[in-house]
PDB file of C-alpha atoms and ligand atoms in Angstrom:
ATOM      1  CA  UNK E   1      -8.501 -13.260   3.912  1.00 56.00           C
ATOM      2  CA  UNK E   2     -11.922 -11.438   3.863  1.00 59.00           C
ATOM      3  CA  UNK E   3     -15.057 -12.944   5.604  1.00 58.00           C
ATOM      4  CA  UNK E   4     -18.340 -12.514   2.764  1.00 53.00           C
ATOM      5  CA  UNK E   5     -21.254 -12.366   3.926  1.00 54.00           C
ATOM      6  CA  UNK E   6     -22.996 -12.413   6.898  1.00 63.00           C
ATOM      7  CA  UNK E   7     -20.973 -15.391   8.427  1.00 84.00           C
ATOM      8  CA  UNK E   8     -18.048 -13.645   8.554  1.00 88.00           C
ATOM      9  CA  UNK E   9     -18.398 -11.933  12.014  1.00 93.00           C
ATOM     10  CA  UNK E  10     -19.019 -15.752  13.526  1.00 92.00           C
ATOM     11  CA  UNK E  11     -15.921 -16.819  11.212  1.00 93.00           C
ATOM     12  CA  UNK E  12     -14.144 -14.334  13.190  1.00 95.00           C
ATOM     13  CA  UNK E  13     -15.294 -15.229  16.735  1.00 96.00           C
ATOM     14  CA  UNK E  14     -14.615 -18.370  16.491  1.00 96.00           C
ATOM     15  CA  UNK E  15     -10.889 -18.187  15.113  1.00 96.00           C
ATOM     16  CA  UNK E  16      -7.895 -18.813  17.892  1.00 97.00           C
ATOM     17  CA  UNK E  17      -6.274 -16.117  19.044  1.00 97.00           C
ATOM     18  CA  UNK E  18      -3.816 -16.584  16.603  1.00 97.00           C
ATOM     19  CA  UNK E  19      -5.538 -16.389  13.853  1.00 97.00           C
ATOM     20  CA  UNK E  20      -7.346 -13.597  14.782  1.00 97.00           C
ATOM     21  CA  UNK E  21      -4.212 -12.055  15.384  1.00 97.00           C
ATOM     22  CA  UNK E  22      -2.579 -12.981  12.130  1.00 96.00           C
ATOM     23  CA  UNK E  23      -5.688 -11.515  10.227  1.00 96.00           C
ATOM     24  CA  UNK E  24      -5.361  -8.016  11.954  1.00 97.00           C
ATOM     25  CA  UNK E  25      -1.634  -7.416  12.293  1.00 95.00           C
ATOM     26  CA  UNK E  26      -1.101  -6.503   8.417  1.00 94.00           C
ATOM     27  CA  UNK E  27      -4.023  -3.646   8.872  1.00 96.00           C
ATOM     28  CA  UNK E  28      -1.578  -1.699  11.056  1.00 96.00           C
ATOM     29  CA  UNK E  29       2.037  -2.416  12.323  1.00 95.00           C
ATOM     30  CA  UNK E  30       1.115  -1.780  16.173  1.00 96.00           C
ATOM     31  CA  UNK E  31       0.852  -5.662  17.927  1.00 94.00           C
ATOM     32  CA  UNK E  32      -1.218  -3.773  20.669  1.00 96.00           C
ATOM     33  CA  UNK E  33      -4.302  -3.036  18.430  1.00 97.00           C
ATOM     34  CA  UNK E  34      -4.766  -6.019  16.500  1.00 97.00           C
ATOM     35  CA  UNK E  35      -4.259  -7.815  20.402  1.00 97.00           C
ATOM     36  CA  UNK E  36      -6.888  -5.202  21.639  1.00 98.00           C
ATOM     37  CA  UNK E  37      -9.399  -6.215  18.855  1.00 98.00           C
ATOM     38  CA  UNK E  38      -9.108  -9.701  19.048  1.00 98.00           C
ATOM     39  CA  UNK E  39      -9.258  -9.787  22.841  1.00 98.00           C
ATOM     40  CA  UNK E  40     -12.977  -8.415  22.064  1.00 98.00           C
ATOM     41  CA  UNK E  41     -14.450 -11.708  20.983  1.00 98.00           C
ATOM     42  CA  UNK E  42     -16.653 -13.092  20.436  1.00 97.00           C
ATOM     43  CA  UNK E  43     -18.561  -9.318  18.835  1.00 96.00           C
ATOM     44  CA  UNK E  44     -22.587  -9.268  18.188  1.00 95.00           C
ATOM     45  CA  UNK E  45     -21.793  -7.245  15.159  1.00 93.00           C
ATOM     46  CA  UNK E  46     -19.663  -5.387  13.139  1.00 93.00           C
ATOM     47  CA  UNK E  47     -20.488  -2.089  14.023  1.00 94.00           C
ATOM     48  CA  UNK E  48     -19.230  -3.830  17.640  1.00 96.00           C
ATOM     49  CA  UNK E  49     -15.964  -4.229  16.266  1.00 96.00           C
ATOM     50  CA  UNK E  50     -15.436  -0.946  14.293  1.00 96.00           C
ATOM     51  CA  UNK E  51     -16.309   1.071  17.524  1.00 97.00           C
ATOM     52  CA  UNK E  52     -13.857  -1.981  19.733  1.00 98.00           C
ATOM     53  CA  UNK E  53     -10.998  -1.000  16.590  1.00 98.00           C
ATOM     54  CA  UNK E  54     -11.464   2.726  16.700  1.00 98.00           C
ATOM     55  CA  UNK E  55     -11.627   2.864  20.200  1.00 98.00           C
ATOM     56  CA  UNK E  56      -8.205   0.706  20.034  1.00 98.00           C
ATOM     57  CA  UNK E  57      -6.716   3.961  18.460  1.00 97.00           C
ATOM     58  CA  UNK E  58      -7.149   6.564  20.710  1.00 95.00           C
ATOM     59  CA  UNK E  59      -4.334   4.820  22.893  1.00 89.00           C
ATOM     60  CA  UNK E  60      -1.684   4.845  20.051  1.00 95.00           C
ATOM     61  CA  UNK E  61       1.556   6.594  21.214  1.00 92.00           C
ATOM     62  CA  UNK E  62       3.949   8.469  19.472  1.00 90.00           C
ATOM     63  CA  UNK E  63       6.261   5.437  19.333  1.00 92.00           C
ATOM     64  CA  UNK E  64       3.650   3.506  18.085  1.00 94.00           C
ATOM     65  CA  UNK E  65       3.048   5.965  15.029  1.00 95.00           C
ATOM     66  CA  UNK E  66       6.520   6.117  14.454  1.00 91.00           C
ATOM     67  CA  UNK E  67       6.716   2.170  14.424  1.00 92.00           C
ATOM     68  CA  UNK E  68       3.164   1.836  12.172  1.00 95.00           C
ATOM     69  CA  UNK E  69       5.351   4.391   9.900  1.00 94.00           C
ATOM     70  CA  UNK E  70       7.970   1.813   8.869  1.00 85.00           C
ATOM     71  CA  UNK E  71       5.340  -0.226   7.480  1.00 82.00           C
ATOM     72  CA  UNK E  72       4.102   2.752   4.855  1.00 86.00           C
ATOM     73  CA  UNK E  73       5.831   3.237   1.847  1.00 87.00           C
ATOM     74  CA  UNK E  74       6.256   6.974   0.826  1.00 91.00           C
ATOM     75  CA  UNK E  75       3.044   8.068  -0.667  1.00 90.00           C
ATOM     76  CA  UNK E  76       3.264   7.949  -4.673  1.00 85.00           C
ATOM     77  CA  UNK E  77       5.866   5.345  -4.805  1.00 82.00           C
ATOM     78  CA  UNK E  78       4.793   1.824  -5.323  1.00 76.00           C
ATOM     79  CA  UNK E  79       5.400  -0.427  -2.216  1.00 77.00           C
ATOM     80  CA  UNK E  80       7.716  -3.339  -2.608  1.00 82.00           C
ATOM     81  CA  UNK E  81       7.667  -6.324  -1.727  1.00 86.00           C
ATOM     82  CA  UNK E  82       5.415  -9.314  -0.966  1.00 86.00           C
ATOM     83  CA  UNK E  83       3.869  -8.790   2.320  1.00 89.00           C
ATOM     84  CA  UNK E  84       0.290  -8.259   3.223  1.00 90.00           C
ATOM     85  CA  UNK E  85       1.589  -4.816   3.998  1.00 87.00           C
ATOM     86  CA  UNK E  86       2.884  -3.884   1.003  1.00 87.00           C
ATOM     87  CA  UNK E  87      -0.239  -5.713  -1.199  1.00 89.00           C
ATOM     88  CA  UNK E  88      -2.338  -3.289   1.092  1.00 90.00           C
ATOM     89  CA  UNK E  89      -0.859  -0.208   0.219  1.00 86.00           C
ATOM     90  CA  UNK E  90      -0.072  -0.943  -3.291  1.00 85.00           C
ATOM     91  CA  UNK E  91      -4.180  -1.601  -3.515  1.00 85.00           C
ATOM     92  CA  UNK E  92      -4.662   1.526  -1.159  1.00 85.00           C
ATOM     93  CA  UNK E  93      -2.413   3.713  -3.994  1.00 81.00           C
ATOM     94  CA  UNK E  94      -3.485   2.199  -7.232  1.00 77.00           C
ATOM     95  CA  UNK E  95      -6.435   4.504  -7.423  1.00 69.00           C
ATOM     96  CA  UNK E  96      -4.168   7.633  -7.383  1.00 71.00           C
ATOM     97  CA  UNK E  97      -3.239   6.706 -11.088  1.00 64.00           C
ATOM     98  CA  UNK E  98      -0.423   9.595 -10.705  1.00 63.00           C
ATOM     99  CA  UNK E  99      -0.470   9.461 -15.095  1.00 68.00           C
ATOM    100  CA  UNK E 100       1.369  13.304 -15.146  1.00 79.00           C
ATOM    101  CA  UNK E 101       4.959  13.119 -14.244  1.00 80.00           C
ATOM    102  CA  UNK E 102       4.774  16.872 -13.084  1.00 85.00           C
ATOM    103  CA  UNK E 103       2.708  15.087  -9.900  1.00 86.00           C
ATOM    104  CA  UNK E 104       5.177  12.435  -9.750  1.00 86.00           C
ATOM    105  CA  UNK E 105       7.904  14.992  -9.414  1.00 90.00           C
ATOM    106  CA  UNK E 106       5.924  17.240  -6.908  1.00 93.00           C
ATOM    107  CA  UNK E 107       4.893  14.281  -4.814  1.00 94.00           C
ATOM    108  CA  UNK E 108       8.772  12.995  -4.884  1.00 94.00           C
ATOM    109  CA  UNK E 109       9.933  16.563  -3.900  1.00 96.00           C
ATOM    110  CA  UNK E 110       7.279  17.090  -1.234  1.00 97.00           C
ATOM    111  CA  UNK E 111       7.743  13.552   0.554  1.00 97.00           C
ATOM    112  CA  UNK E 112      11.353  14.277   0.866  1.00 97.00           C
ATOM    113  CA  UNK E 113      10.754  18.168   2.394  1.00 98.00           C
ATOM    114  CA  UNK E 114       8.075  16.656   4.637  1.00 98.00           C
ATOM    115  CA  UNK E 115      10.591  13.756   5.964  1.00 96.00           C
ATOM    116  CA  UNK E 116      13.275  16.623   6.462  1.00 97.00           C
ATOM    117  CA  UNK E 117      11.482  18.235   8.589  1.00 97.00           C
ATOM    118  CA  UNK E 118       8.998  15.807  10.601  1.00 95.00           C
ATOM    119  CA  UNK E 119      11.863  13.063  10.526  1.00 94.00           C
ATOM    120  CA  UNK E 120       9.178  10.302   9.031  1.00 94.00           C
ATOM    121  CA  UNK E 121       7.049   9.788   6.015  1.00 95.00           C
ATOM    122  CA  UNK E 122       4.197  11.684   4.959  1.00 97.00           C
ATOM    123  CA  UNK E 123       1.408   9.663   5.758  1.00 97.00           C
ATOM    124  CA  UNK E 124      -2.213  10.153   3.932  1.00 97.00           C
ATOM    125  CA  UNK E 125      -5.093   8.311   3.583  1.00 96.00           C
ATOM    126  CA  UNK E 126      -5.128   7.914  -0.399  1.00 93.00           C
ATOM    127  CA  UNK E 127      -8.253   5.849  -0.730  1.00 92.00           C
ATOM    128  CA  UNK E 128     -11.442   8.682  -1.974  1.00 91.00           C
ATOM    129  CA  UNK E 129      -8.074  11.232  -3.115  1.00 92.00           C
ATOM    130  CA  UNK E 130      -6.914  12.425  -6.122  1.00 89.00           C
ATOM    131  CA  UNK E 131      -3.135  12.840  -6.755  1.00 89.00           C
ATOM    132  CA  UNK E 132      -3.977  16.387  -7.036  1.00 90.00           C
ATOM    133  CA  UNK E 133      -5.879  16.393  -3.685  1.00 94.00           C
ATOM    134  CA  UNK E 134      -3.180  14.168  -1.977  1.00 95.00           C
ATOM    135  CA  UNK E 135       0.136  17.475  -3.009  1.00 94.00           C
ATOM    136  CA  UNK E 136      -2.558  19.751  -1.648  1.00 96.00           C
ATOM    137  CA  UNK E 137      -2.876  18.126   1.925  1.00 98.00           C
ATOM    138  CA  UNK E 138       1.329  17.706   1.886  1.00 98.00           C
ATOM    139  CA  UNK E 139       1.875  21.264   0.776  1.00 97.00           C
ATOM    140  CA  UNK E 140      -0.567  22.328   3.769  1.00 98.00           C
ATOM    141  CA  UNK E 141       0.789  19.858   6.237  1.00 98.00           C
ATOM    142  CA  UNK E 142       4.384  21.286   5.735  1.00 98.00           C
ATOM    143  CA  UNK E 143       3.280  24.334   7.426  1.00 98.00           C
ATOM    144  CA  UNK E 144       1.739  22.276  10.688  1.00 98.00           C
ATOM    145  CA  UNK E 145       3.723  23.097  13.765  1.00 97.00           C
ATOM    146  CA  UNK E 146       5.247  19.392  15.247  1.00 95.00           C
ATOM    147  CA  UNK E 147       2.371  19.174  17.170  1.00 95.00           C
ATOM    148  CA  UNK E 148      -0.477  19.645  14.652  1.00 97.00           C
ATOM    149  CA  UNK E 149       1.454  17.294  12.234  1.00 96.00           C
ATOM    150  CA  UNK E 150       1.320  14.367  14.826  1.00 95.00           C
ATOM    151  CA  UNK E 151      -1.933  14.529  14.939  1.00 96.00           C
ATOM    152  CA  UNK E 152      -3.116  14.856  11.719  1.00 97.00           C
ATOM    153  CA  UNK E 153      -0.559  11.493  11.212  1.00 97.00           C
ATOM    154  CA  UNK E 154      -2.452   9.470  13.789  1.00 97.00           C
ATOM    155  CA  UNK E 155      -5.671  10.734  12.286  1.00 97.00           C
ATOM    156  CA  UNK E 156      -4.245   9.522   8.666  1.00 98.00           C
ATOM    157  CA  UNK E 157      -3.329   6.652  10.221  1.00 98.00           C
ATOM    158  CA  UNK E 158      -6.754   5.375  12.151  1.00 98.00           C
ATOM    159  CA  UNK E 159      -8.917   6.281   8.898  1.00 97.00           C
ATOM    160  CA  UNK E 160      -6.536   3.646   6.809  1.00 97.00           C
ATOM    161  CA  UNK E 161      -6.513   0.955   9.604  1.00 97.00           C
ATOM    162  CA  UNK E 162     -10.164   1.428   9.616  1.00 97.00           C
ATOM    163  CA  UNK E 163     -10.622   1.563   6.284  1.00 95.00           C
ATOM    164  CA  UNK E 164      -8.471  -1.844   6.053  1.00 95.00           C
ATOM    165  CA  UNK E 165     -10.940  -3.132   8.837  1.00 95.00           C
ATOM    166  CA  UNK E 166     -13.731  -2.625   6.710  1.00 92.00           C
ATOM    167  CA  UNK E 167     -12.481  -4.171   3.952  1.00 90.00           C
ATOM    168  CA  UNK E 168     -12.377  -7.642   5.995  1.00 88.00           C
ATOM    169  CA  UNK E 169     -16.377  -7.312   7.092  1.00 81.00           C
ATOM    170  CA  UNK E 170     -17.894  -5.490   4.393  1.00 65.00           C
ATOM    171  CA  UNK E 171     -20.605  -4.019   5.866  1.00 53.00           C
TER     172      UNK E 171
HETATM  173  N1  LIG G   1       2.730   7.216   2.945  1.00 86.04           N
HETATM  174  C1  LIG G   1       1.419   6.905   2.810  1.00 86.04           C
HETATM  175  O1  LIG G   1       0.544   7.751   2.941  1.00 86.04           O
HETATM  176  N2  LIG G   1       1.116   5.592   2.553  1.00 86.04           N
HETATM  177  C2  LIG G   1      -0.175   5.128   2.410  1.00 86.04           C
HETATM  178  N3  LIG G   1      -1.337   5.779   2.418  1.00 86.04           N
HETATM  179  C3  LIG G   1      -2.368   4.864   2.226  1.00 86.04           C
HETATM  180  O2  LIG G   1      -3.558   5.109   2.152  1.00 86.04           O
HETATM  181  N4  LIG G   1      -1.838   3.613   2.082  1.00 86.04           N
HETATM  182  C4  LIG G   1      -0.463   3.730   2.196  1.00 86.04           C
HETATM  183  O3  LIG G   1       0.391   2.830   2.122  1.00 86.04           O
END
């Protein structure tokens, strides 16, 4: 469900809890942040509820990443399934129209080096990336030390929730 228009932030404040809920839990799999944003109710705007959302992030823990994680297919291979999850990533993906199988394969390869040695999925914002782009970021991230990597995972991670965010008040 998206809000058009400019009666979408009041459609918002005035849903239950609930629903609120309901609408933000598919942007990221962490129950705290889509609680967190929908606690902030009624907003004045929707710049109100970006900074409310992005503020929401900076208290993810690692065991939150790891738990938003399940909810990300690997990056390059079309996410199954019929929840709002899945729809959002498959959307979030189609633009990477991988045509050349040689990216396919390097993508493939690179996912499974990356998960044998950070223990999770590669995770990358795809929207605004090229395929090309995308093996360039996982070759580079391969090299982060543990520590680097979980940060540049969270970072992934807030710029698609956001970008999800957005997508239900366009601006
Ligand atoms: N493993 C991933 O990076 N997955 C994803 N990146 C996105 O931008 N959407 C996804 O589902």
């Amino acid at each position: 469900m998206t809000f058009e228009g400019s009666g979408s932030l009041s459609r918002f404040n005035a849903l239950s809890e609930f629903e609120a809920v309901a609408l933000l839990r598919p942007l990221v799999n962490i129950p705290s942040w889509a609680k967190t944003v929908s606690d902030g109710r009624p907003y004045a705007s929707v710049e109100d509820v970006l900074r409310r959302a992005e503020a929401a992030c900076e208290n993810w823990q690692p065991e939150d990443i790891t738990q938003a994680l399940s909810a990300h297919p690997r990056i390059g291979e079309r996410a199954s399934g019929a929840s709002k999850e899945a729809q959002l990533s498959r959307g979030e993906q189609a633009t990477l129209n991988i045509s050349q199988q040689a990216v396919i394969d390097a993508l493939h390869d690179g996912n499974l080096r990356y998960e044998q040695r950070f223990g999770r999925v590669f995770l990358i914002r795809a929207k605004g990336r090229s395929s090309e782009e995308i093996l360039d970021n996982l070759q580079r991230r391969l090299q982060n030390s543990p520590d680097a990597e979980d940060q540049e995972t969270a970072q992934q991670l807030k710029e698609i929730t956001l970008l999800r965010l957005k997508e239900i008040f366009p601006l």
